[in-house]
mmCIF file of N, CA and C and ligand atoms in Angstrom:
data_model
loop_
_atom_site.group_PDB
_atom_site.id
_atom_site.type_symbol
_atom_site.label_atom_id
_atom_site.label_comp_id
_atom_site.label_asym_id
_atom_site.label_seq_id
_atom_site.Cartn_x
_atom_site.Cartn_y
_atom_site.Cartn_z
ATOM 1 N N UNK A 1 69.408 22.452 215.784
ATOM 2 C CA UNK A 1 68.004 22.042 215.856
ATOM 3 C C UNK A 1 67.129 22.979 215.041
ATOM 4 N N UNK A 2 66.728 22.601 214.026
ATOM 5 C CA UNK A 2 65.738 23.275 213.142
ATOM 6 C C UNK A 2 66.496 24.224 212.497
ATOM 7 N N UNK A 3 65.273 25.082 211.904
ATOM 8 C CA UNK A 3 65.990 26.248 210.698
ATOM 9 C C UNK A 3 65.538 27.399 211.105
ATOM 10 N N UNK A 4 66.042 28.608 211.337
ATOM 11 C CA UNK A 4 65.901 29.864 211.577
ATOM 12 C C UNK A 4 65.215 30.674 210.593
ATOM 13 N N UNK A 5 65.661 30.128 209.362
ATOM 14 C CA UNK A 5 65.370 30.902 207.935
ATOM 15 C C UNK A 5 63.186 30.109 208.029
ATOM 16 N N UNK A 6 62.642 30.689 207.826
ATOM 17 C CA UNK A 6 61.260 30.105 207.568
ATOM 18 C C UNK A 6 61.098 29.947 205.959
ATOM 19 N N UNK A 7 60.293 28.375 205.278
ATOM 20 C CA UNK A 7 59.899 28.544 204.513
ATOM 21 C C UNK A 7 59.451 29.557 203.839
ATOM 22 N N UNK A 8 59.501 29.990 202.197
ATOM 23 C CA UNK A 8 59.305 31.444 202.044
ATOM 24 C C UNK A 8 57.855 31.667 201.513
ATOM 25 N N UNK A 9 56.905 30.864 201.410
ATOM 26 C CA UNK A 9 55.468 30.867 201.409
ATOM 27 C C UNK A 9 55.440 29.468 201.088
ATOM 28 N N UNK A 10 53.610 29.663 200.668
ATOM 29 C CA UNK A 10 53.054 28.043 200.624
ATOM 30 C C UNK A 10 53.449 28.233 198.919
ATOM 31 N N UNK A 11 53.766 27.357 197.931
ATOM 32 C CA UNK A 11 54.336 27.471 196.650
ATOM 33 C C UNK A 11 52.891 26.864 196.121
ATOM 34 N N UNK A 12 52.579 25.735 196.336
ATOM 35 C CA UNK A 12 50.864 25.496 196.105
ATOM 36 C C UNK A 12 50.397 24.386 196.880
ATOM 37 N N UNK A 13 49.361 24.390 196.716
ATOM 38 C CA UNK A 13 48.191 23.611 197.228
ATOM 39 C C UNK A 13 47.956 22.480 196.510
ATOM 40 N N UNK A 14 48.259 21.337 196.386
ATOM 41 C CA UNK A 14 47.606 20.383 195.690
ATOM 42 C C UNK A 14 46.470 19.737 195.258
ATOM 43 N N UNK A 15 45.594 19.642 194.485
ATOM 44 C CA UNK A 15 44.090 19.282 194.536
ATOM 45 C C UNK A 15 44.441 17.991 193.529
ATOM 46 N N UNK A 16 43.979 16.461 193.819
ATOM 47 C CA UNK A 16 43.623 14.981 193.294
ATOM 48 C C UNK A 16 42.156 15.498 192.639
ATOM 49 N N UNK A 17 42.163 15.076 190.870
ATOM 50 C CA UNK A 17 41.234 15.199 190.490
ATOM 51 C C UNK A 17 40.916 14.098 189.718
ATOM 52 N N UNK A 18 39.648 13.851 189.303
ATOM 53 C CA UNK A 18 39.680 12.582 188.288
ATOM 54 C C UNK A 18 40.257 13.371 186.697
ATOM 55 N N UNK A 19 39.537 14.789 186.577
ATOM 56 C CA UNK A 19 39.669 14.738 185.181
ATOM 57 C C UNK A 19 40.185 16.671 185.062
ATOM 58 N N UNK A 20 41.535 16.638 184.724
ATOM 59 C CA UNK A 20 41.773 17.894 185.080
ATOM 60 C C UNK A 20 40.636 18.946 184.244
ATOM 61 N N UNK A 21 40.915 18.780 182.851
ATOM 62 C CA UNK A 21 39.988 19.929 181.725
ATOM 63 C C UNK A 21 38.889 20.140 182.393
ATOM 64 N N UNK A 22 38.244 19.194 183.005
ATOM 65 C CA UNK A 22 37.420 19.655 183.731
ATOM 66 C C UNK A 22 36.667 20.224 184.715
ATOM 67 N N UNK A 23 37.913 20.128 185.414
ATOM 68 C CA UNK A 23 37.922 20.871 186.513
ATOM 69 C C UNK A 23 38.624 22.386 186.666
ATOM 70 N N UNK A 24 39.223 22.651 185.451
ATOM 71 C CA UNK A 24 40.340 24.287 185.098
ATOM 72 C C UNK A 24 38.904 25.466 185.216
ATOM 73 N N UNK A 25 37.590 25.059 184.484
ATOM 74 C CA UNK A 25 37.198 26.342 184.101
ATOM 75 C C UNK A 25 36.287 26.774 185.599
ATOM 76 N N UNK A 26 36.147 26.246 186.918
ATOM 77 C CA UNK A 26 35.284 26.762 187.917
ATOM 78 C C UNK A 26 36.777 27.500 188.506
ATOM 79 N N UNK A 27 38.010 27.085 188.306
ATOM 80 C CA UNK A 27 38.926 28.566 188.707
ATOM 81 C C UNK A 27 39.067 29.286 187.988
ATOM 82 N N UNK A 28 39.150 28.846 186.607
ATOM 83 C CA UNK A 28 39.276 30.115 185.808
ATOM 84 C C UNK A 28 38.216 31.061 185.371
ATOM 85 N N UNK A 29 37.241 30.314 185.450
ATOM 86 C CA UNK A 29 35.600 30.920 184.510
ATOM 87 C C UNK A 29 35.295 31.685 185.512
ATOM 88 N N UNK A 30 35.006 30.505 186.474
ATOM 89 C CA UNK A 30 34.069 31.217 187.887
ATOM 90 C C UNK A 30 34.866 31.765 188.843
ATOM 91 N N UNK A 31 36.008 31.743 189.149
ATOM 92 C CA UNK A 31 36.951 32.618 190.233
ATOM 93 C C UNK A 31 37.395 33.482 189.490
ATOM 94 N N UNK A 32 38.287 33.623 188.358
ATOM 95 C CA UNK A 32 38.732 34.665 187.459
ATOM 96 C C UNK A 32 39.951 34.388 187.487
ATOM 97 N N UNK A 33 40.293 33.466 187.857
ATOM 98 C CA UNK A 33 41.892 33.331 188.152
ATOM 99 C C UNK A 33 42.907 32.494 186.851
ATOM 100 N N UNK A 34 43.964 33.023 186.973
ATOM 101 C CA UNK A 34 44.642 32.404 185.574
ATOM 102 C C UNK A 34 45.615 31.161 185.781
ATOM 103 N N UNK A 35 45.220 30.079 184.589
ATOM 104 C CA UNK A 35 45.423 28.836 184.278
ATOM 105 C C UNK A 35 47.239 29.522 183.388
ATOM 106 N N UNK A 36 48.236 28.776 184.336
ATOM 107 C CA UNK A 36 49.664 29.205 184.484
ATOM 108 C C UNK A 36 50.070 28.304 183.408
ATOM 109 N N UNK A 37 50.060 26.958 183.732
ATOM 110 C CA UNK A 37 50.366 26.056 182.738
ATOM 111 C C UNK A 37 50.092 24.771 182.653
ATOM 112 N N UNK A 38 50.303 23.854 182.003
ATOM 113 C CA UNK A 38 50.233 22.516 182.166
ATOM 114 C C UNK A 38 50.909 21.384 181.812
ATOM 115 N N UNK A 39 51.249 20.380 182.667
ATOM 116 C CA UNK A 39 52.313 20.257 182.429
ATOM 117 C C UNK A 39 52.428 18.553 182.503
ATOM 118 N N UNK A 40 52.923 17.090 181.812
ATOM 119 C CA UNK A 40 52.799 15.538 182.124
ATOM 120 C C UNK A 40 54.190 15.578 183.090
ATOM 121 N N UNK A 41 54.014 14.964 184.247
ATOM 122 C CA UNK A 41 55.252 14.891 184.700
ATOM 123 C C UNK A 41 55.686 13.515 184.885
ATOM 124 N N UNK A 42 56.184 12.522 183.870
ATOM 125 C CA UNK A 42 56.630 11.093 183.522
ATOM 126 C C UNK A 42 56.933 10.689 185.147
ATOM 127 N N UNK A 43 57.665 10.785 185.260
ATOM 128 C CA UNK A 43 58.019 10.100 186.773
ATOM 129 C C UNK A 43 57.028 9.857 187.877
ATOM 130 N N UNK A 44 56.185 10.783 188.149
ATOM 131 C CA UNK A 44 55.179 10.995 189.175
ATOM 132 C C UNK A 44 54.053 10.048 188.359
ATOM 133 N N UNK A 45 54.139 9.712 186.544
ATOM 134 C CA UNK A 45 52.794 9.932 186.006
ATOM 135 C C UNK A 45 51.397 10.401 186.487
ATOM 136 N N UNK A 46 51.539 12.058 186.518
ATOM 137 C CA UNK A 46 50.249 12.732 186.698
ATOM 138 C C UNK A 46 50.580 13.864 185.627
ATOM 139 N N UNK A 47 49.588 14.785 185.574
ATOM 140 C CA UNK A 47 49.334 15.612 184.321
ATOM 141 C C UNK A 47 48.765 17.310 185.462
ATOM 142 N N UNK A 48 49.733 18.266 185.379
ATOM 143 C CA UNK A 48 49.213 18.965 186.310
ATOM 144 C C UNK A 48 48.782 20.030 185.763
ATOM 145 N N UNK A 49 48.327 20.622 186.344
ATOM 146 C CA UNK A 49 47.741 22.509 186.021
ATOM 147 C C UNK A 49 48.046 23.257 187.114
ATOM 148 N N UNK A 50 48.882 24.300 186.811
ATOM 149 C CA UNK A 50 48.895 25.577 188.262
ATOM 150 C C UNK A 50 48.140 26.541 187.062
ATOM 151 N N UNK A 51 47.161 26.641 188.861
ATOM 152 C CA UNK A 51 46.374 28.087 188.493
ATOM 153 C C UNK A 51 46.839 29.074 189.516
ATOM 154 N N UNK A 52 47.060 30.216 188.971
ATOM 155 C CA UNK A 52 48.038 31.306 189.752
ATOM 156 C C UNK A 52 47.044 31.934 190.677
ATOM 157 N N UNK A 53 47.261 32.100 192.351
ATOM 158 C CA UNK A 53 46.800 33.125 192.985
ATOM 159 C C UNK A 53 47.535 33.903 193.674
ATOM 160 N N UNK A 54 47.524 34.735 193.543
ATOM 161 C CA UNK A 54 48.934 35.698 194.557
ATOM 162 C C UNK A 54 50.439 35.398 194.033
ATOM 163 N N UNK A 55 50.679 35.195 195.593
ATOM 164 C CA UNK A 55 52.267 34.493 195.364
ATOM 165 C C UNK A 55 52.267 32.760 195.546
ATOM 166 N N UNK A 56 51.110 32.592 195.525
ATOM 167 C CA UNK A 56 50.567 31.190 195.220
ATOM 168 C C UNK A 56 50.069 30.163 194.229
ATOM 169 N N UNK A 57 49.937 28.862 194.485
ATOM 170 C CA UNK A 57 49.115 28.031 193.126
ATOM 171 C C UNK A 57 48.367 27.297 193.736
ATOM 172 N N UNK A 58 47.379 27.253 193.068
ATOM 173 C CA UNK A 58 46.738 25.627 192.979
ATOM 174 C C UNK A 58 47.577 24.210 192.055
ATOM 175 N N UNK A 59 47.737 23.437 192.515
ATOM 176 C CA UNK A 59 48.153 22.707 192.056
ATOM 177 C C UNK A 59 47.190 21.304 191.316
ATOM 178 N N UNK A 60 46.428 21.152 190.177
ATOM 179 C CA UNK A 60 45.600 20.043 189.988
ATOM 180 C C UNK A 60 46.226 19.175 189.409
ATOM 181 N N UNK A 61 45.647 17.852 190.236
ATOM 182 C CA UNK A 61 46.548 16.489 189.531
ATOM 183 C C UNK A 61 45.961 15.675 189.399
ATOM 184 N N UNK A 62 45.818 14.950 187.729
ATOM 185 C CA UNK A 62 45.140 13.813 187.523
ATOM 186 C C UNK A 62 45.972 12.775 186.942
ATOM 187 N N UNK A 63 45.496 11.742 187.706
ATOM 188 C CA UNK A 63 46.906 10.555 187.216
ATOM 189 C C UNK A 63 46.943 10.057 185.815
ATOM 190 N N UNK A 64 48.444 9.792 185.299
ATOM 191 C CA UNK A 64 48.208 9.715 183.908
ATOM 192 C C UNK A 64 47.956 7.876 183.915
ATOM 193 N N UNK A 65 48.468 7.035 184.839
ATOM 194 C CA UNK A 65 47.949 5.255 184.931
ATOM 195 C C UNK A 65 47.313 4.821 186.169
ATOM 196 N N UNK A 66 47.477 3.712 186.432
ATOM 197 C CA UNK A 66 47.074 3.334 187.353
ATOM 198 C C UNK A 66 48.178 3.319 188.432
ATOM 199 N N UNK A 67 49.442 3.598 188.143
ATOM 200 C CA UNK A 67 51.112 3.652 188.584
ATOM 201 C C UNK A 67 51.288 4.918 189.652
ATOM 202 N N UNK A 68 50.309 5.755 189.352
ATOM 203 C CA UNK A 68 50.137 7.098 189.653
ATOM 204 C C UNK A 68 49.387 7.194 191.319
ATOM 205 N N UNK A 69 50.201 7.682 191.938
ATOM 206 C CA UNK A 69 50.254 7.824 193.669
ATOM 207 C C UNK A 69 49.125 8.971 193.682
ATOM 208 N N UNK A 70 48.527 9.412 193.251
ATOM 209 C CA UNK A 70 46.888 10.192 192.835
ATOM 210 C C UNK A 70 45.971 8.987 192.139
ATOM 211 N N UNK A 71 46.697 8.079 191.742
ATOM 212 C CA UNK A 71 45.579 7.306 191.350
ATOM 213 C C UNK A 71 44.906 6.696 192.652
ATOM 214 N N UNK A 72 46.018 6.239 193.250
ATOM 215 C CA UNK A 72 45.435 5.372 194.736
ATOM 216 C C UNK A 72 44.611 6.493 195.638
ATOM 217 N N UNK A 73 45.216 7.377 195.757
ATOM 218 C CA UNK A 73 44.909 8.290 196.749
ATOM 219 C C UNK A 73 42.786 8.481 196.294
ATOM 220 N N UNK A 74 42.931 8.899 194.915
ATOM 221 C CA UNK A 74 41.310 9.009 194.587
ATOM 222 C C UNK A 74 40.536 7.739 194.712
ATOM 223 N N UNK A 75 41.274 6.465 194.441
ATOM 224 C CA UNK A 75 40.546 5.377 194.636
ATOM 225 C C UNK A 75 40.132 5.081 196.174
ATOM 226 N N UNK A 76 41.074 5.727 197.453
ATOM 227 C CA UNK A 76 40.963 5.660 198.293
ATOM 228 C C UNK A 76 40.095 6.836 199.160
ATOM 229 N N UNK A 77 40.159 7.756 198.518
ATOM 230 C CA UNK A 77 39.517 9.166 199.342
ATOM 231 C C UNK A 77 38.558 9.914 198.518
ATOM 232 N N UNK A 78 39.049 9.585 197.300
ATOM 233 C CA UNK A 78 38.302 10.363 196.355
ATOM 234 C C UNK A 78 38.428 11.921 196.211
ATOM 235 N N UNK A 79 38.020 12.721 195.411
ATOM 236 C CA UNK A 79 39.293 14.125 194.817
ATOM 237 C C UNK A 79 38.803 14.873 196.310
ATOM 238 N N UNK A 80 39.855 15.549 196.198
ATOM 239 C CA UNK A 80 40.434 16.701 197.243
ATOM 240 C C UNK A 80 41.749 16.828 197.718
ATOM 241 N N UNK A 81 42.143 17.751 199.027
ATOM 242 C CA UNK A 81 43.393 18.450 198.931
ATOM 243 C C UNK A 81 44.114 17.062 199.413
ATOM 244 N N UNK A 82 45.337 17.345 198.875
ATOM 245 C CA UNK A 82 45.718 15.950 198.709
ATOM 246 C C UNK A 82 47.535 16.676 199.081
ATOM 247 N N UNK A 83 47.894 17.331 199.453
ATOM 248 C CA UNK A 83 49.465 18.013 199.758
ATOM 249 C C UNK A 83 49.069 19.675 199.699
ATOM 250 N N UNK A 84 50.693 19.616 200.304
ATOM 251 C CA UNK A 84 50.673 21.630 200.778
ATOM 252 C C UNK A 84 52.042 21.552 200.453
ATOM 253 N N UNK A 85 52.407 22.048 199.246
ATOM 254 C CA UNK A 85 53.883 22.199 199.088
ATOM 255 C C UNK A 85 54.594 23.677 200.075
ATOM 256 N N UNK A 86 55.877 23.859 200.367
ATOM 257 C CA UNK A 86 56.316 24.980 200.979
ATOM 258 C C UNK A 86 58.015 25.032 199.802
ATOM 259 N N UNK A 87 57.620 26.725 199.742
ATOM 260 C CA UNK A 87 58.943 26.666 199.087
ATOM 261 C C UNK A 87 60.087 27.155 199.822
ATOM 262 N N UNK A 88 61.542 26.423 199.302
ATOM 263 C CA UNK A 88 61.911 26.647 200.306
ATOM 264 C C UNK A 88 63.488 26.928 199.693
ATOM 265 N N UNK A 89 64.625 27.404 200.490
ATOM 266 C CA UNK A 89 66.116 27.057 199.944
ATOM 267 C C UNK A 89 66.590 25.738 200.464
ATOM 268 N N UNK A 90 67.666 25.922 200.271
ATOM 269 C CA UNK A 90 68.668 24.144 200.922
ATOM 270 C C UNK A 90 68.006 23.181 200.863
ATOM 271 N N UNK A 91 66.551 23.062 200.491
ATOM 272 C CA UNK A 91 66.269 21.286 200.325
ATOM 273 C C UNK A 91 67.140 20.200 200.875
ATOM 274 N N UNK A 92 68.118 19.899 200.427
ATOM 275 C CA UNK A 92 69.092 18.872 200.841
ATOM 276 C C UNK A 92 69.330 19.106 202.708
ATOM 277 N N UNK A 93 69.716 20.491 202.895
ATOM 278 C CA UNK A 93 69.967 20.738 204.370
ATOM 279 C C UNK A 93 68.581 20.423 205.366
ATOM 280 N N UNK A 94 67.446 20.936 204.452
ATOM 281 C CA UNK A 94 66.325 20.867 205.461
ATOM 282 C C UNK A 94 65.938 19.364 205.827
ATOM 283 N N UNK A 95 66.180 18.790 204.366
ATOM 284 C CA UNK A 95 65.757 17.092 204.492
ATOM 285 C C UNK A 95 66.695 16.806 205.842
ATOM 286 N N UNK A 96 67.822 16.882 205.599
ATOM 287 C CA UNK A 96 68.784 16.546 206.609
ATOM 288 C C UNK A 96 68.198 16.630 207.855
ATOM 289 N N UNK A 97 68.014 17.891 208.038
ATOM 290 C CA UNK A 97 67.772 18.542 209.293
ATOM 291 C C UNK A 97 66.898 18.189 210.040
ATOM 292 N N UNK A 98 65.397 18.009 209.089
ATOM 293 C CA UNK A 98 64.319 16.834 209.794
ATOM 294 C C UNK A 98 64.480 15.746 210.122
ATOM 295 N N UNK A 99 65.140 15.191 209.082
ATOM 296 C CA UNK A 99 65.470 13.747 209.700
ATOM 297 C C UNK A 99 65.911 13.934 210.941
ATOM 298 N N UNK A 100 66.852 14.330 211.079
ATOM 299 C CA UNK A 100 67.897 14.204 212.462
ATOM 300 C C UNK A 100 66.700 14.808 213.450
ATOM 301 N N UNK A 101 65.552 15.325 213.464
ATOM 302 C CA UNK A 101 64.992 15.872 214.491
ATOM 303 C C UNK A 101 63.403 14.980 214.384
ATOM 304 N N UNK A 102 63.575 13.867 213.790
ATOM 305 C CA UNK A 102 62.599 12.629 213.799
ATOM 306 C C UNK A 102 61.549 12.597 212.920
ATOM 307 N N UNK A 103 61.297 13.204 211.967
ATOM 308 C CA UNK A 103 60.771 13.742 211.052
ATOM 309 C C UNK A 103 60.670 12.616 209.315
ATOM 310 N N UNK A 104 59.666 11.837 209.702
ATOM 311 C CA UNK A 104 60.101 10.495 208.538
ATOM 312 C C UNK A 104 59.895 11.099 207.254
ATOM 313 N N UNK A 105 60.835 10.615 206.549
ATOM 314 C CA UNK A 105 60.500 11.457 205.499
ATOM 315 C C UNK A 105 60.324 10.432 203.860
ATOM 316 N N UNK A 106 59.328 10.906 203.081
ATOM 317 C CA UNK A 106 58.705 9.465 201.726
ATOM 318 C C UNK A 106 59.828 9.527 200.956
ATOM 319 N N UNK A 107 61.045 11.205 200.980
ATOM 320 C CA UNK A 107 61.732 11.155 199.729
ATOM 321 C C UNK A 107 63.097 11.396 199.964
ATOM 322 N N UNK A 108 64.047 10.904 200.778
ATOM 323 C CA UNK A 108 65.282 11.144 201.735
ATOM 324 C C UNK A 108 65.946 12.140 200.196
ATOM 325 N N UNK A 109 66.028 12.141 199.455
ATOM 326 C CA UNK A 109 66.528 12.519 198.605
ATOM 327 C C UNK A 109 65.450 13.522 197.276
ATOM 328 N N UNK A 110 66.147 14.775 197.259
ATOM 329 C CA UNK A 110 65.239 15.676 196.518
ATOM 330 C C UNK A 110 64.472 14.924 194.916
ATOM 331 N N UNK A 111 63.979 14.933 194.405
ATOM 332 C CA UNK A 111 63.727 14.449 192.979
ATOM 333 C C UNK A 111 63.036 15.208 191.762
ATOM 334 N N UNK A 112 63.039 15.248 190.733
ATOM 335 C CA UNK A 112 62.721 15.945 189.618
ATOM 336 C C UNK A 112 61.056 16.309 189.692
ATOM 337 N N UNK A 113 60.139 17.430 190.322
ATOM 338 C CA UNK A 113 59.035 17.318 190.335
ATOM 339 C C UNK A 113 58.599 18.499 188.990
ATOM 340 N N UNK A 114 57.553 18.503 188.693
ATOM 341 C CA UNK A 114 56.567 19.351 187.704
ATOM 342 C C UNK A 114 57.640 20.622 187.858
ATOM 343 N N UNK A 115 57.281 21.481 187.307
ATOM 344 C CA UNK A 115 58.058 22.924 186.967
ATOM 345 C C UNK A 115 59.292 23.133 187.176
ATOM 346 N N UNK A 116 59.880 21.943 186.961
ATOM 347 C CA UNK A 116 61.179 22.002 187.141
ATOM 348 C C UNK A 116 62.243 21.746 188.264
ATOM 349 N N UNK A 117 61.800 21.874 189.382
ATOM 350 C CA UNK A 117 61.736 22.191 190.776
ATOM 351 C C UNK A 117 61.939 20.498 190.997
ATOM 352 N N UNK A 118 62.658 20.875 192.292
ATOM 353 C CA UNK A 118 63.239 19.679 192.950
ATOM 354 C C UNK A 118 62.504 19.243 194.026
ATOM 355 N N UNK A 119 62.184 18.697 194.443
ATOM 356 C CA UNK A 119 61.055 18.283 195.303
ATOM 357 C C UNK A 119 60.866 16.969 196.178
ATOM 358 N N UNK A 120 60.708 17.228 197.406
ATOM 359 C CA UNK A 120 60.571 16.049 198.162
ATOM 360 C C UNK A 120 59.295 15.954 198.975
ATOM 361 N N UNK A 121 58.852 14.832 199.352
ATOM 362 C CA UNK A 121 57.458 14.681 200.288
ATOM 363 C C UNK A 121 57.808 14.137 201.857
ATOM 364 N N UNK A 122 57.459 14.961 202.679
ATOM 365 C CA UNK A 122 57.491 14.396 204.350
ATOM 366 C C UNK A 122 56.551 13.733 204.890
ATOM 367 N N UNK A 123 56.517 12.545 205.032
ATOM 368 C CA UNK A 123 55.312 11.382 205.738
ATOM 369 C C UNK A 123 54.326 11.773 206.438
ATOM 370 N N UNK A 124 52.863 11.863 206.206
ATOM 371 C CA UNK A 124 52.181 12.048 207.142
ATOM 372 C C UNK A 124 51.780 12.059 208.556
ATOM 373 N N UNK A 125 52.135 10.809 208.575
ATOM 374 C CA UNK A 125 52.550 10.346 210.291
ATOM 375 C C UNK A 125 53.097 11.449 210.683
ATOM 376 N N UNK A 126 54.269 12.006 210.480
ATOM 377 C CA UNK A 126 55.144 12.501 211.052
ATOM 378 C C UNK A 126 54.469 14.144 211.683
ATOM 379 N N UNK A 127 53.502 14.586 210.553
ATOM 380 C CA UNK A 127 52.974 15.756 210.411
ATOM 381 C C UNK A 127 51.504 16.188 210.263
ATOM 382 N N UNK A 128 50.874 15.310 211.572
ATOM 383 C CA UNK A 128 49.758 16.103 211.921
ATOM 384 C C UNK A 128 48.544 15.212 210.332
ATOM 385 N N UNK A 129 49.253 14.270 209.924
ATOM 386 C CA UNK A 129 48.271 13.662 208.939
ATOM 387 C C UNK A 129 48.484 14.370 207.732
ATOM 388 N N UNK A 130 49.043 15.835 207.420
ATOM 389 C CA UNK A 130 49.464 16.399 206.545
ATOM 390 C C UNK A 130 50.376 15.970 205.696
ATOM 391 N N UNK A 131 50.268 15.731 203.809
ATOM 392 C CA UNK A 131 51.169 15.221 203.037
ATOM 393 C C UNK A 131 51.966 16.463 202.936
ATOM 394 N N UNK A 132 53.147 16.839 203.335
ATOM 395 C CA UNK A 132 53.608 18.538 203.090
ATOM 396 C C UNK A 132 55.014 18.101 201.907
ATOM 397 N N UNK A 133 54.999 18.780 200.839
ATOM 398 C CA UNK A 133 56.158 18.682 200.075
ATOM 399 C C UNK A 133 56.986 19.959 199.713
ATOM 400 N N UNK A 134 58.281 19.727 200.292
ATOM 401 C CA UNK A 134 59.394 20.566 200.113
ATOM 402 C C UNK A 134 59.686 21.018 198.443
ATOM 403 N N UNK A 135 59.409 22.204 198.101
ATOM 404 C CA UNK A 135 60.097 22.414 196.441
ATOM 405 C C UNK A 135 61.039 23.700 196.348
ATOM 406 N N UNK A 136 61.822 23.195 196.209
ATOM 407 C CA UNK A 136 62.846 24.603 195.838
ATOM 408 C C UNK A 136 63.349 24.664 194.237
ATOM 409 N N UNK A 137 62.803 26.113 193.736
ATOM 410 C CA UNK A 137 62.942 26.158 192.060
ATOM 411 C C UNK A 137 64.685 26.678 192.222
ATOM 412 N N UNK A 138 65.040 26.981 191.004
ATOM 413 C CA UNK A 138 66.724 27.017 190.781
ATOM 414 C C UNK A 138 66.424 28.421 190.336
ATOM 415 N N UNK A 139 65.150 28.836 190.182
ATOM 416 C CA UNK A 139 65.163 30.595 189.611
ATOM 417 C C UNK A 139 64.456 31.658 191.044
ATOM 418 N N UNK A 140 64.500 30.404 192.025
ATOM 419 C CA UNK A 140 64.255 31.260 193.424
ATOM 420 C C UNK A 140 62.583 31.728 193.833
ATOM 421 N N UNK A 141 62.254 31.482 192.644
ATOM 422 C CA UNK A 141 60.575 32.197 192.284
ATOM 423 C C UNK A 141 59.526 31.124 192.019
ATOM 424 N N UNK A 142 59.695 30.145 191.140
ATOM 425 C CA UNK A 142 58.954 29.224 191.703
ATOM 426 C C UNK A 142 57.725 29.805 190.705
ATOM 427 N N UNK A 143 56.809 28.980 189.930
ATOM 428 C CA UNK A 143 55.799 29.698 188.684
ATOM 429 C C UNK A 143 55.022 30.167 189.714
HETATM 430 ZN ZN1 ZN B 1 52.955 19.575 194.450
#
C-alpha cells in the first residue's frame, strides 16, 4: 500500500497562458528569475517555457491548435495554474501502485512529455480537484 520513498520535490508548476512571449518578461524582468528554455512539444501541441526557481520551475503553456488540452482548459477557465508536476523514480511502479489503491488515472501509461521526461497525469476527481502530473527525467535531475 503506497510508497515509502516520497516524491523528490515539486519539478514545476504549470501556468495555461494565451501568449507565452508575453508573459516570460514579468518572471524574468520583474522577478529576476531565469528563462531555462523553450521548448514545442508535438504530441501535447503546446509550446512551453521553464523559468528556473530553486530546485523548481514554472512551467508556461500556450497551445500550439485548437487540439491542445490548454486550449480547452483557457477556453474554459481562462489562464492560470493549471497542474503541479512531482518528480519522481519508478513512474511505471507508482502508476501501478495508485491504481491498485483507487486512484484514476488520465495516463495508465508513462508518455513522452517536454524536457524529455516521461510523464503521466492523475485525474482530478481522484485528487482533491488537483491536475497532479508524475515526471521522472532519465538524468535524475530534471531541468
Ligand atoms: Zn508539466
Amino acid at each position: 500500500m503506497g510508497f515509502e520513498e516520497t516524491p523528490k520535490k515539486i519539478a514545476h508548476i504549470g501556468i495555461a497562458v494565451r501568449d507565452l512571449e508575453a508573459s516570460i518578461p514579468f518572471y524574468t524582468d520583474l522577478l529576476g528569475m531565469t528563462l531555462e528554455k523553450m521548448e514545442e512539444v508535438e504530441s501535447e501541441q503546446v509550446k512551453v517555457a521553464f523559468i528556473k526557481i530553486g530546485e523548481s520551475r514554472i512551467e508556461l503553456l500556450e497551445p500550439l491548435s485548437e487540439k491542445s488540452a490548454i486550449h480547452s482548459f483557457l477556453e474554459k477557465k481562462g489562464e492560470g495554474i493549471h497542474h503541479i508536476a512531482l518528480e519522481v523514480d519508478n513512474i511505471d511502479e507508482r502508476l501501478n501502485d495508485l491504481q491498485e489503491n483507487g486512484i484514476r488515472l488520465i495516463n495508465e501509461q508513462p508518455k513522452q512529455g517536454a524536457d524529455n521526461a516521461q510523464i503521466a497525469f492523475l485525474h482530478p476527481k481522484s485528487t482533491n480537484g488537483v491536475l497532479f502530473e508524475l515526471c521522472q527525467h532519465s538524468n535524475g535531475k530534471g531541468i
